[in-house]
Coordinates of C-alpha atoms in Angstrom, one line a residue:
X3 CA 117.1 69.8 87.2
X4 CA 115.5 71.0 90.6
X5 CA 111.4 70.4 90.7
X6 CA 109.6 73.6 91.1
X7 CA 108.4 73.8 94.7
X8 CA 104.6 73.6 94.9
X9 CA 102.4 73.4 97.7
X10 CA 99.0 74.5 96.5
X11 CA 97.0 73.0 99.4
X12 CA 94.2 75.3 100.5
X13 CA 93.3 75.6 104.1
X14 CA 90.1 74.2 105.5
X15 CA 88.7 77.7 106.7
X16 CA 89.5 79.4 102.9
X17 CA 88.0 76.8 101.3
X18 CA 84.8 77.5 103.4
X19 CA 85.0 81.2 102.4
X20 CA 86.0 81.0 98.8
X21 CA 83.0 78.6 98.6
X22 CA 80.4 81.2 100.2
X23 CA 82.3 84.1 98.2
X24 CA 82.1 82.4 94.8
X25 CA 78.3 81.0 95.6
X26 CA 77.2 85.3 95.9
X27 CA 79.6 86.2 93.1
X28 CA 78.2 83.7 91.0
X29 CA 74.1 84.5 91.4
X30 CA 75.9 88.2 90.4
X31 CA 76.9 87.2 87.4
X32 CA 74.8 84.8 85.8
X33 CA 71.3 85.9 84.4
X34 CA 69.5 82.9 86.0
X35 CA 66.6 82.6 83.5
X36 CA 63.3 80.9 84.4
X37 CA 60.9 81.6 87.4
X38 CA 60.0 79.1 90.4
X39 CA 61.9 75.3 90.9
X40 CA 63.7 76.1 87.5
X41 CA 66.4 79.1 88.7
X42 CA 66.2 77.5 92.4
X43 CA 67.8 74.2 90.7
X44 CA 69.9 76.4 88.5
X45 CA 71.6 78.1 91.6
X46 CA 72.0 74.5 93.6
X47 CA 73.9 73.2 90.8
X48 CA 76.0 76.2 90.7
X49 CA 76.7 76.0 94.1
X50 CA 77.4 71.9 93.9
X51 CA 80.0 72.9 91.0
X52 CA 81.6 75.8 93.5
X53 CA 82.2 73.4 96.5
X54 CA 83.3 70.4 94.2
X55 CA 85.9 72.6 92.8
X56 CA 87.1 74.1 95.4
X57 CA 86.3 71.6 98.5
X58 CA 87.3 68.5 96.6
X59 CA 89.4 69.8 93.1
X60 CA 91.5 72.2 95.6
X61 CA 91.2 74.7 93.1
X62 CA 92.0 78.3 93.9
X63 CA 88.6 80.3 92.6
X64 CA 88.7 83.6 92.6
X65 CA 85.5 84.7 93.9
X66 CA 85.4 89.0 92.6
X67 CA 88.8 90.9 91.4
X68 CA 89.6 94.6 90.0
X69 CA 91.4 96.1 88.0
X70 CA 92.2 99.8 88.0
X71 CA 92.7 101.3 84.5
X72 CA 92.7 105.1 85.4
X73 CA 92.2 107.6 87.5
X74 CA 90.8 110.2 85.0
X75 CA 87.2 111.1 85.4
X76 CA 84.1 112.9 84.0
X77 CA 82.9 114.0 87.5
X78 CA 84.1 115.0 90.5
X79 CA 82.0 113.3 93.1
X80 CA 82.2 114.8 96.4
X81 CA 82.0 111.2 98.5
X82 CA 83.8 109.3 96.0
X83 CA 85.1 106.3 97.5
X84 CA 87.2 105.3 94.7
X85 CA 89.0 108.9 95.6
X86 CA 88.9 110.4 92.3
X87 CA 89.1 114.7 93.4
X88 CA 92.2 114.1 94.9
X89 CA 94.0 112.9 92.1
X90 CA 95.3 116.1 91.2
X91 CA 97.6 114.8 87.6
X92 CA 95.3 111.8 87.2
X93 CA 96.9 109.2 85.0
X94 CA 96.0 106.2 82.4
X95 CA 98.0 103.1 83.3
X96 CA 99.5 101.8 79.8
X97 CA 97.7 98.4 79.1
X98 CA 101.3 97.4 78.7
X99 CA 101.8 97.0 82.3
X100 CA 97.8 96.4 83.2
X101 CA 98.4 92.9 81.2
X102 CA 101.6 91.7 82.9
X103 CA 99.9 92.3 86.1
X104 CA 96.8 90.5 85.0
X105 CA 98.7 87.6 83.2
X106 CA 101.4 87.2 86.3
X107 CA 97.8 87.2 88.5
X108 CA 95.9 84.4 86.4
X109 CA 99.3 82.2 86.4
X110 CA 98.8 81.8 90.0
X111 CA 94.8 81.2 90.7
X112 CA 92.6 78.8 88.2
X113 CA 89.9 80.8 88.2
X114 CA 88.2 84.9 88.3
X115 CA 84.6 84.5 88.7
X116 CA 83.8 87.9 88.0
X117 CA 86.4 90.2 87.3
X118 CA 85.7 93.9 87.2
X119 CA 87.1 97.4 85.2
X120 CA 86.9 100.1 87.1
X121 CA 88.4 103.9 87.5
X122 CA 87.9 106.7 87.4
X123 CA 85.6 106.5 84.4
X124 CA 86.4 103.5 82.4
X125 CA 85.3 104.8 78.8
X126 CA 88.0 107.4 79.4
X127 CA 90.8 104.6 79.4
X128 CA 92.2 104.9 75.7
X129 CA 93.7 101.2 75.5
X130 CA 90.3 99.9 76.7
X131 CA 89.4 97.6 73.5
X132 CA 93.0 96.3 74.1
X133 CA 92.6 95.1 77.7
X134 CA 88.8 93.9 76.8
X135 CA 90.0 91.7 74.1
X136 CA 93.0 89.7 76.8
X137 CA 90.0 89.1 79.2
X138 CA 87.4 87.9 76.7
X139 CA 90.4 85.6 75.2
X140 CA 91.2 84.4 78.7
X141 CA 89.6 81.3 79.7
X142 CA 90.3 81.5 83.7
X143 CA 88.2 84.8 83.6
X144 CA 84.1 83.4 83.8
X145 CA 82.5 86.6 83.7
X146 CA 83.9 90.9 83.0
X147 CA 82.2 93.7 84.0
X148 CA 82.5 97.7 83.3
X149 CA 81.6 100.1 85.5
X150 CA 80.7 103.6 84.1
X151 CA 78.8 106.9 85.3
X152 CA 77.3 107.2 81.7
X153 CA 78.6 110.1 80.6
X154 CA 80.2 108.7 77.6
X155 CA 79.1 106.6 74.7
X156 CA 82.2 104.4 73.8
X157 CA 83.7 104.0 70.6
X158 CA 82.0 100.7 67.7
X159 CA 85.2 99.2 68.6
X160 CA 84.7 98.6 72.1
X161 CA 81.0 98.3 71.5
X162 CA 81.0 95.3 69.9
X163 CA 83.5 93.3 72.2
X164 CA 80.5 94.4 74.9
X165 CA 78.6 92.7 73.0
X166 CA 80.3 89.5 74.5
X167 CA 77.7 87.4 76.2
X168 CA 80.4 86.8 79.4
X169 CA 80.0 91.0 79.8
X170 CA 78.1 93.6 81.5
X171 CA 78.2 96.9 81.9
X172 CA 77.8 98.3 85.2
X173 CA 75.6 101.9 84.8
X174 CA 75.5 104.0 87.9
X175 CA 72.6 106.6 88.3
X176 CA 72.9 109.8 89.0
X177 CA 70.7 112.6 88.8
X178 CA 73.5 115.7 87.8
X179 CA 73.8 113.1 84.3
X180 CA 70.5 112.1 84.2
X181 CA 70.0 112.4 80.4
X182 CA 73.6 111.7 79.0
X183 CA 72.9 108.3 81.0
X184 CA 69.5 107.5 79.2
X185 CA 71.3 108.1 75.5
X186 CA 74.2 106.3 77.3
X187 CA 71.8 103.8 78.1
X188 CA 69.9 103.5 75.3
X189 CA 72.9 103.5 72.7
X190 CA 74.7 100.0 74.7
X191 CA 71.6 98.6 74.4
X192 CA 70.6 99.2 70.9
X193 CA 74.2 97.5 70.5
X194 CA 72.9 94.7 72.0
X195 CA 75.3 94.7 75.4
X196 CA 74.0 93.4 78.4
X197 CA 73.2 96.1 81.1
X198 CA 73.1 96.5 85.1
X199 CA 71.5 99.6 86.6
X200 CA 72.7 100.6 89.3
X201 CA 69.5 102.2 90.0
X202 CA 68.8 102.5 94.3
X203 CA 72.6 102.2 94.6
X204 CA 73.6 103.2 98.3
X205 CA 76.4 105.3 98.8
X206 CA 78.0 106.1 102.7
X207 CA 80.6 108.0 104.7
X208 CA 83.3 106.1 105.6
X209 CA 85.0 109.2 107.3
X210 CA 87.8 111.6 106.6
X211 CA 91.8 110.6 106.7
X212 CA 92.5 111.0 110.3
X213 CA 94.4 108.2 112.8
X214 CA 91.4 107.3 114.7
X215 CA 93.8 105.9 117.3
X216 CA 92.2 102.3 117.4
X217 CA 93.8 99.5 118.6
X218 CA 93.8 96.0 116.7
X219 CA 90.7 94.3 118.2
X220 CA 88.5 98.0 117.1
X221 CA 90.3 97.6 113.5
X222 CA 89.5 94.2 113.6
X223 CA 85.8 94.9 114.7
X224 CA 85.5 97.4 111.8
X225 CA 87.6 95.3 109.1
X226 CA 85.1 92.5 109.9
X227 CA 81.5 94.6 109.6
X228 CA 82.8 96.2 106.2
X229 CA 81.0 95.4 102.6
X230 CA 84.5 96.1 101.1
X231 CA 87.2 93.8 103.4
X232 CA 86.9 91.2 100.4
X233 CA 87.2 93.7 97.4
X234 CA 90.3 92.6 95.9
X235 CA 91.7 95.2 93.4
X236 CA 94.7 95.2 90.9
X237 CA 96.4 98.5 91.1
X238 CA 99.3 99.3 89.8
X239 CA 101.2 96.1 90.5
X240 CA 99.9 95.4 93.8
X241 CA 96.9 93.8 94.7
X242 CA 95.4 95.3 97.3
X243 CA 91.9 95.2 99.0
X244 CA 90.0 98.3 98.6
X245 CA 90.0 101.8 97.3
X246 CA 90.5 103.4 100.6
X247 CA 93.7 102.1 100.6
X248 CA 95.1 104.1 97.4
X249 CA 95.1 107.0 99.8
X250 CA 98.6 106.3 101.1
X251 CA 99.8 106.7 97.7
X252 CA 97.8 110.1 97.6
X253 CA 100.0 110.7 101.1
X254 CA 96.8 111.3 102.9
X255 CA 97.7 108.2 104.8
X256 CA 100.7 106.7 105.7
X257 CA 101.8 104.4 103.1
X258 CA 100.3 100.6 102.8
X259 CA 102.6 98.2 104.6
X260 CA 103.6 95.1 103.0
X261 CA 101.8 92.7 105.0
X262 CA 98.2 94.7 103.5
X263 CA 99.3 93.9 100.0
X264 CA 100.7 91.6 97.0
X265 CA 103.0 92.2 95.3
X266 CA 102.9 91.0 91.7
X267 CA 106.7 91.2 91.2
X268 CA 106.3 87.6 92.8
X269 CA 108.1 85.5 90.0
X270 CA 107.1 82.0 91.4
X271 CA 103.9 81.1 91.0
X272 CA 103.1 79.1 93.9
X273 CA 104.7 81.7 96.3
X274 CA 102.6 83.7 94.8
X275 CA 99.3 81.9 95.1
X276 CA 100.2 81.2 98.9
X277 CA 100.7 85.0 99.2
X278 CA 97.3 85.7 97.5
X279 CA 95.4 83.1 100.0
X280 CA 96.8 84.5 102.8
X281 CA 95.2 87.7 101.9
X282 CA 92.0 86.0 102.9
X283 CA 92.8 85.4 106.6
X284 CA 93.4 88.7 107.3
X285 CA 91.7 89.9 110.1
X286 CA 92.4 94.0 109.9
X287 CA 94.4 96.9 107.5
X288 CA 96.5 99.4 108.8
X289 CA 94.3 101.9 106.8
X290 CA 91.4 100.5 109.0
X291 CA 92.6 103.3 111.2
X292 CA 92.0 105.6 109.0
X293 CA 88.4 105.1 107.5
X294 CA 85.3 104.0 109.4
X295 CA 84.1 101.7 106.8
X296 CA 81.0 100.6 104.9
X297 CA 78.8 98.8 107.7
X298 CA 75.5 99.2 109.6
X299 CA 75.8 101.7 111.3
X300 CA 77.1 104.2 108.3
X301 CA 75.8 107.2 107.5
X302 CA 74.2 107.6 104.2
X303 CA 75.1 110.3 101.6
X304 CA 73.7 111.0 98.0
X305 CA 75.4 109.4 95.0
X306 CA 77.1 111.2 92.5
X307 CA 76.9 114.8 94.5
X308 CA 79.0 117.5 92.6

């Protein structure tokens, strides 16, 4: 029988990054109780554990990842960034399909420290309990988050597997939704499900779908100031890095070439993992060309405009 080829080494310069990814992903997730020398020793262990694992163990640790459930949505946000009002058939992905990408994903990396669901609006996603109860069974998955806009109070079902202590449910704040979010609120709590508000959350331009004509050091330039270059999301059966990028599907861009995506059609593991790491030393995207990204110099705009 012929040994499985395996070369999981990680570079020098990942390791570095994965370490300094997982150490701000980490403070994220945990609720670091206690005031004073208490959380400051809390957060130095977590960041000893972090660098052992990955500096010394060689362990791939995924520091944030997405998933895209659906593109359906209870608003229509004029700057969405996640693209939503030009999805003109919005779809449900069938958690048939959402798993195998997850599961072919988690073969390859030994670790998600925080993964996300995301749309669209998540409490639309019909097969949501189904896909809540894989990640809570999944050891290689630390913490889970949901993101909704509050407009919808999900089912008991799904409440009580919120109710997980590794979950919390991202809530953004808008004003057009302003009381639906409070019962919204109010009703996850009561439940006893751990809650973010995303109360002062910034929103910017990143620019309509035009070729800005840039050359690679300008993409690079941009890619490299961007909030979002390490914003990993599962979509479809692709990983890819951010939102912006779903518009060549939309064909308001030129399709995504291969070397700015995964593929998780990848059979072999360890191809797969290497192909995943190398994601991480990318300097630009193609679809840098076409979006002015999320830096200092962006202009704001308000959240949740209709």
């Amino acid at each position: 029988m012929v040994k499985e080829e395996r070369d999981n080494r990680i570079p020098k310069n990942l390791k570095k990054i994965l370490v300094h990814k997982c150490n701000q992903e980490d403070f994220q997730s945990q609720r670091l109780e206690g005031g004073g020398n208490a959380c400051f020793i809390k957060k130095e262990i977590i960041k000893l554990k972090n660098r052992f694992l990955i500096e010394v163990g060689n362990r791939f640790e995924v520091p944030f990842m997405s998933v895209f459930l659906t593109q359906k949505c209870t608003l229509r946000c004029v700057n969405c960034s996640d693209l939503m009002p030009y999805y003109k058939k919005p779809e449900n992905f069938p958690a048939d399909k959402i798993l195998f990408c997850l599961k072919r994903y988690l073969t390859a990396v030994d670790s998600v420290h925080f993964l996300l669901l995301c749309g669209g609006e998540t409490f639309l996603y019909p097969e949501l309990e189904r896909i809540l109860e894989f990640c809570i069974g999944e050891n290689k998955i630390k913490h889970i988050g949901i993101v909704t806009n509050g407009t919808l109070i999900p089912d008991e079902n799904v409440c009580s597997l919120l109710a997980n202590p590794r979950i919390r449910v991202r809530i953004s704040n808008y004003r057009c939704v302003r009381e639906k979010r409070k019962k919204t609120t109010q009703y996850l709590i009561n439940h006893g499900i751990l809650i973010e508000d995303l109360k002062g959350q910034k929103w910017y331009d990143v620019g309509d779908f035009a070729c800005r004509g840039r050359d690679v050091r300008q993409m690079e330039q941009i890619f490299s100031q961007c909030l979002m270059n390490n914003c990993f999301e599962i979509n479809r059966n692709k990983v890819i890095y951010c939102a912006r990028q779903r518009s060549g599907e939309l064909g308001l861009t030129p399709q995504i070439p291969k070397q700015d995506y995964v593929s998780l059609k990848i059979k072999n593991k360890w191809q797969l993992r290497k192909e995943l790491l190398h994601m991480y030393e990318k300097k630009y995207l193609q679809t840098c060309n076409y979006c002015d990204g999320i830096t200092g110099q962006s202009k704001r705009v308000t959240p949740g405009e209709q």
